[in-house]
Amino acid sequence: MRPLFTWLMPTLIWGVVLWRAPTAFTTRANRALWAGFTAMALGLSCRPAFIEHALGELTGIRDITQLLKHLAGVAAAYYLLEYVQAVRQRPERPGAARVRLALTVAAGVALTLLFVYALPHDSDGAFGIDAHYGHLGVKVYLYVFNTVFALASARAMVLFWSNRAGVPRGALRAGVTCLAAGSATGLVYTLYRYHFILVHGDATEFDAQGNPVPIQDLLCELLPAVMLVLFVLGVVVPPARTLVGYLRDQYALWRLHPLWTDVVAAVPQVVLGTAGSRLRDLLTGRDRSVELAHRAFAIRDAVLVLREDTPAGPAAGGAPTPDGDGDLARVEARWLRAAVRQRARDLPAPALPAALAATTGGRTPREEIAWMLAVAAAYRQLGADENA
């Protein structure tokens, strides 16, 4: 599991840090969230051996990364609490923020003093402490860190979970749930670390050469990884849904484009907007849902104008009414191709097929968009068949 922590986890967290950087200082909540992930990223970045060696050479303390990763963990816990307090938008007790800051600073000072004066420094890197669970200084050091992290995790878990009630269902609530689950995983991790230290803290184990043997445990590595993944999901899921919606709308506009451009040419006085290239559509970064609805209804308005331009009444004795919306969409697409050609020659639209005598399309914007996409697909297929 340590390779997972050494490379994958830092890469994942640094990705979130870079992604959130443009909006990092726009609000108090964004600032706290970005700072929290930055602290996590810095702490995890102490894991690679070449960084451990470089920091040891720079500071003259061979296991300095042991202290740095725990200080980063304390800072991450503090900023996580600041973030959840900011997004709650509820008043705190006077002085609560100062108390959190004071406790964080006190924990950092205590860890630093214990690291300097109480911990054994006989190993390089961040894992030397794993060989000394029976050492009193190590026990006190880890109890300080685990206590601070457990209290912060428990508080964040309660606040995130309580916030779910005020969040609408969907991606945003899923994100808050992931943040609550991540905080709960952090609490479970620290409680398990208490148990682990108590079980393995009777004495330090030594190998045949008399060197202390690091004790490794799968859950001690797995639980922090799960916690970090849940935190990442918590901040990624809500905007990811927005991105998925944007891509879906862009794809729908791409599919509507051939039909839309043709009806723009046929009835320019009705269609809302000016026909442009597909590339221009793709390079538009704003929300596309409104534009998509406008285009669907603009096509429908153009279709109604073309219908008014047909000979009186639907074509008599036409083909029988098709079975299913798919066939009806193809009938409308075929008639539209003929109508567009006629209008290009300054001729009236052809007679309306009997199957289209009734109003077609959707009753809601979503249904209308779905209907127009079906018509546009049939319209493109007819064009492909003609050119084959």
XYZ file of C-alpha atoms in Angstrom:
388
model
C 0.000 0.000 0.000
C 2.890 2.381 0.547
C 3.504 2.875 -3.204
C -0.163 3.962 -3.341
C 0.552 6.659 -0.779
C 3.941 7.529 -2.208
C 2.832 8.394 -5.736
C -0.886 8.047 -6.483
C -2.302 9.940 -3.520
C -0.033 13.016 -3.856
C -0.772 13.165 -7.588
C -4.507 13.010 -6.923
C -4.449 15.710 -4.235
C -2.124 18.019 -6.179
C -4.537 17.702 -9.091
C -7.328 19.053 -6.874
C -5.060 21.851 -5.599
C -4.224 23.004 -9.133
C -7.833 22.689 -10.257
C -9.123 24.795 -7.353
C -6.328 27.372 -7.543
C -8.134 29.879 -9.849
C -10.987 30.269 -7.332
C -8.930 29.700 -4.192
C -9.305 33.207 -2.744
C -12.750 34.198 -3.974
C -14.592 33.281 -0.753
C -13.753 32.195 2.775
C -14.993 28.670 2.039
C -12.932 28.341 -1.147
C -9.867 29.688 0.622
C -10.196 27.176 3.474
C -10.883 24.258 1.128
C -7.888 25.071 -1.057
C -5.625 25.516 1.956
C -6.795 22.192 3.385
C -6.017 20.289 0.191
C -2.697 22.119 -0.126
C -1.763 20.983 3.379
C -2.724 17.401 2.486
C -0.665 17.585 -0.709
C 2.390 18.941 1.104
C 2.153 16.268 3.773
C 1.814 13.467 1.228
C 4.662 14.870 -0.850
C 7.075 14.040 1.975
C 6.703 10.342 1.169
C 9.022 9.834 -1.846
C 12.520 8.778 -0.791
C 14.330 11.440 -2.795
C 12.287 14.190 -1.098
C 12.950 12.656 2.335
C 16.667 12.597 1.579
C 16.695 16.137 0.179
C 14.854 17.558 3.209
C 17.134 15.631 5.554
C 20.214 17.041 3.833
C 18.754 20.547 3.811
C 17.756 20.636 7.481
C 20.340 18.291 8.935
C 17.521 16.254 10.535
C 17.330 12.842 8.892
C 13.667 12.182 9.764
C 12.300 15.727 9.450
C 9.558 14.457 7.136
C 8.055 12.668 10.146
C 7.284 16.021 11.753
C 6.304 17.746 8.512
C 3.659 15.188 7.577
C 2.006 15.421 11.015
C 2.077 19.216 11.042
C 0.491 19.139 7.593
C -2.168 16.765 8.912
C -2.992 19.125 11.786
C -3.204 22.061 9.363
C -5.437 20.076 6.988
C -7.780 19.208 9.865
C -7.972 22.873 10.893
C -8.772 24.120 7.402
C -11.334 21.351 6.896
C -13.187 22.615 9.963
C -12.904 26.187 8.700
C -14.396 25.089 5.383
C -17.369 23.279 6.875
C -18.064 26.211 9.187
C -17.973 28.583 6.216
C -20.374 26.568 4.073
C -22.826 26.074 6.960
C -23.647 29.804 6.921
C -24.802 29.651 10.531
C -23.504 31.832 13.342
C -20.867 30.343 15.628
C -20.367 30.931 19.279
C -18.224 34.032 19.892
C -14.548 33.166 19.893
C -14.998 29.661 18.432
C -12.746 30.420 15.458
C -10.004 31.769 17.744
C -10.238 28.659 19.922
C -9.804 26.384 16.894
C -6.774 28.376 15.759
C -5.248 28.399 19.244
C -5.694 24.620 19.628
C -4.151 24.036 16.205
C -1.123 26.199 17.023
C -0.755 24.523 20.425
C -0.872 21.078 18.832
C 1.752 22.115 16.275
C 4.050 23.454 18.997
C 3.566 20.324 21.120
C 4.360 18.024 18.197
C 7.465 20.039 17.359
C 8.775 19.958 20.939
C 8.076 16.245 21.288
C 9.755 15.566 17.957
C 12.888 17.449 18.976
C 13.216 16.297 22.577
C 11.276 13.040 22.971
C 11.438 11.026 19.757
C 14.277 8.681 18.761
C 15.989 9.795 15.557
C 17.753 6.649 14.409
C 16.038 6.209 11.017
C 15.754 8.188 7.815
C 12.409 9.377 6.492
C 8.904 9.323 7.838
C 8.647 5.657 8.834
C 11.305 5.457 11.508
C 8.681 6.040 14.179
C 6.983 2.779 13.151
C 9.823 0.890 14.828
C 9.346 2.542 18.227
C 5.746 2.065 19.341
C 7.035 0.982 22.744
C 8.861 4.284 23.243
C 7.095 6.625 25.676
C 7.919 9.733 23.647
C 6.520 8.105 20.529
C 3.301 7.195 22.344
C 2.784 10.743 23.612
C 3.628 12.221 20.206
C 1.141 9.982 18.394
C -1.546 10.493 21.052
C -1.297 14.268 20.559
C -1.642 13.998 16.806
C -4.384 11.361 16.872
C -6.387 13.274 19.467
C -6.324 16.487 17.447
C -7.167 14.656 14.221
C -9.928 12.612 15.878
C -11.624 15.687 17.367
C -11.450 17.560 14.062
C -12.726 14.546 12.112
C -15.611 13.959 14.502
C -16.656 17.613 14.418
C -16.396 17.787 10.618
C -18.365 14.541 10.268
C -21.227 15.870 12.409
C -21.338 19.221 10.626
C -21.146 17.787 7.116
C -23.835 15.235 7.911
C -26.123 17.825 9.464
C -25.677 20.025 6.381
C -27.152 17.323 4.141
C -30.689 18.231 5.190
C -30.325 21.701 3.703
C -28.783 20.540 0.432
C -31.007 19.592 -2.517
C -30.879 16.027 -3.765
C -28.413 15.300 -6.510
C -24.715 15.837 -7.064
C -24.329 18.508 -4.368
C -25.818 16.285 -1.675
C -23.671 13.399 -2.913
C -20.612 15.615 -2.525
C -21.536 16.606 1.031
C -22.173 12.945 1.846
C -18.710 12.021 0.559
C -17.159 14.749 2.727
C -19.041 13.426 5.760
C -17.932 9.873 4.926
C -14.340 11.054 4.498
C -14.441 12.715 7.912
C -15.932 9.547 9.405
C -13.131 7.500 7.838
C -10.590 9.881 9.377
C -12.199 9.316 12.780
C -12.142 5.538 12.325
C -8.488 5.762 11.301
C -7.440 7.676 14.409
C -9.435 5.356 16.687
C -7.793 2.377 15.029
C -4.401 4.014 15.538
C -5.145 4.269 19.262
C -5.877 0.544 19.274
C -2.794 -0.216 17.172
C -0.484 1.733 19.465
C -1.921 0.075 22.550
C -1.544 -3.406 21.046
C 1.963 -2.891 19.651
C 3.230 -0.404 22.203
C 4.487 -2.764 24.892
C 8.025 -2.836 23.553
C 10.072 -2.130 20.475
C 10.907 -5.182 18.349
C 14.476 -5.739 17.149
C 15.966 -7.850 14.375
C 18.960 -10.177 14.654
C 21.359 -7.266 14.250
C 19.693 -5.330 17.063
C 17.990 -2.783 14.799
C 14.391 -1.755 15.510
C 11.886 -3.343 13.105
C 9.129 -1.107 11.657
C 5.639 -2.527 12.197
C 3.378 -2.256 9.177
C -0.376 -2.683 9.057
C -2.716 -2.768 6.062
C -5.523 -0.748 7.669
C -3.101 1.971 8.783
C -2.289 2.488 5.100
C -5.710 1.780 3.579
C -7.918 3.981 5.773
C -6.075 7.276 5.009
C -6.211 6.433 1.294
C -9.981 5.865 1.495
C -10.385 9.102 3.454
C -8.491 11.115 0.835
C -10.428 9.573 -2.057
C -13.727 10.446 -0.336
C -12.570 14.036 0.211
C -11.616 14.317 -3.451
C -14.987 12.910 -4.514
C -16.702 15.355 -2.182
C -15.295 18.364 -4.021
C -15.263 16.825 -7.510
C -18.738 15.264 -7.798
C -20.833 18.497 -7.823
C -18.819 20.317 -10.529
C -18.386 17.026 -12.386
C -22.145 16.832 -12.839
C -22.111 20.382 -14.169
C -19.361 19.397 -16.596
C -21.295 16.306 -17.690
C -24.385 18.459 -18.272
C -22.342 20.957 -20.278
C -20.872 18.201 -22.456
C -24.300 16.643 -22.923
C -25.765 19.976 -24.050
C -22.811 20.593 -26.363
C -23.333 17.177 -27.940
C -27.052 17.875 -28.365
C -26.279 21.202 -30.054
C -23.823 19.392 -32.331
C -26.540 16.925 -33.330
C -29.108 19.674 -33.925
C -26.739 21.829 -35.971
C -27.440 20.502 -39.514
C -31.217 20.775 -39.101
C -30.940 24.150 -37.381
C -28.755 25.707 -40.082
C -31.114 24.479 -42.815
C -34.233 25.948 -41.215
C -32.335 29.212 -40.560
C -31.912 29.474 -44.310
C -35.526 28.448 -44.971
C -37.269 30.800 -42.518
C -34.682 33.298 -41.198
C -37.438 35.626 -39.906
C -38.445 33.048 -37.271
C -35.339 31.228 -36.050
C -33.783 32.807 -32.961
C -30.080 33.321 -33.487
C -27.729 33.423 -36.403
C -26.456 30.231 -37.937
C -22.779 29.682 -37.239
C -20.205 26.913 -37.374
C -20.110 23.879 -35.134
C -16.630 24.899 -34.002
C -18.017 28.185 -32.696
C -20.536 26.204 -30.663
C -17.813 24.044 -29.170
C -15.695 27.052 -28.203
C -18.533 28.617 -26.225
C -17.735 28.101 -22.556
C -20.888 29.344 -20.884
C -23.866 27.210 -19.865
C -25.482 25.742 -22.982
C -28.813 24.513 -21.598
C -30.679 27.748 -22.383
C -29.198 27.903 -25.879
C -30.207 24.286 -26.469
C -33.817 24.985 -25.474
C -33.880 28.116 -27.648
C -32.697 26.183 -30.682
C -35.179 23.356 -30.178
C -38.102 25.770 -29.943
C -36.736 27.876 -32.797
C -36.778 24.795 -35.009
C -40.331 24.068 -33.876
C -41.396 27.647 -34.669
C -39.821 27.355 -38.106
C -41.631 24.051 -38.673
C -44.952 25.695 -37.820
C -44.270 28.489 -40.327
C -43.415 25.923 -42.987
C -46.670 24.103 -42.224
C -48.612 27.293 -42.758
C -46.974 27.548 -46.174
C -48.290 24.155 -47.330
C -51.367 23.608 -49.503
C -54.605 23.704 -47.500
C -55.008 20.636 -45.316
C -52.824 17.578 -45.058
C -52.175 15.414 -48.039
C -55.146 13.181 -48.679
C -54.646 9.480 -49.026
C -51.093 9.731 -47.757
C -49.141 6.976 -46.160
C -50.725 5.362 -43.097
C -49.883 6.798 -39.714
C -46.571 5.300 -38.568
C -46.331 3.219 -35.438
C -44.063 4.756 -32.801
C -42.387 8.103 -32.298
C -39.265 6.956 -34.155
C -41.209 6.463 -37.402
C -43.066 9.739 -36.904
C -39.771 11.590 -36.387
C -38.529 10.133 -39.694
C -41.737 11.263 -41.445
C -41.244 14.802 -40.131
C -37.570 14.755 -41.091
C -38.387 13.640 -44.627
C -41.013 16.369 -45.000
C -38.604 18.971 -43.605
C -35.909 18.054 -46.126
C -38.435 18.508 -48.925
C -39.755 21.767 -47.440
C -36.243 23.238 -47.083
C -35.499 22.415 -50.717
C -38.756 23.992 -51.852
C -38.129 27.194 -49.894
C -34.619 27.426 -51.354
C -36.298 27.576 -54.792
C -38.880 30.131 -53.576
C -41.611 27.501 -53.791
C -44.218 26.668 -51.148
C -43.558 23.752 -48.840
C -44.957 20.382 -49.977
C -48.260 19.075 -48.652
C -48.124 17.960 -45.048
C -48.288 14.155 -44.640
C -51.424 12.885 -42.950
C -49.337 11.449 -40.126
C -48.230 14.984 -39.179
C -51.710 16.513 -39.156
C -51.758 16.500 -35.355
C -49.303 18.637 -33.394
C -46.030 16.784 -32.949
C -43.221 17.392 -30.535
C -42.992 17.602 -26.772
C -45.175 19.174 -24.144
C -42.241 20.357 -22.016
C -38.842 21.843 -22.925
C -37.127 18.548 -22.130
C -39.587 16.573 -24.269
C -39.282 19.087 -27.102
C -35.487 18.830 -27.070
C -35.694 15.022 -27.099
C -38.152 15.132 -30.010
C -36.023 17.525 -32.031
C -32.963 15.359 -31.459
C -34.875 12.399 -32.856
C -35.983 14.445 -35.885
C -32.432 15.778 -36.365
C -31.009 12.241 -36.270
C -33.480 11.103 -38.940
C -32.749 14.269 -40.946
C -29.022 13.523 -40.960
C -29.608 9.883 -41.868
C -31.796 10.841 -44.823
C -29.053 13.166 -46.053
C -26.482 10.397 -45.714
C -28.723 7.981 -47.605
C -29.193 10.510 -50.415
C -25.455 11.052 -50.744
C -24.606 7.356 -50.631
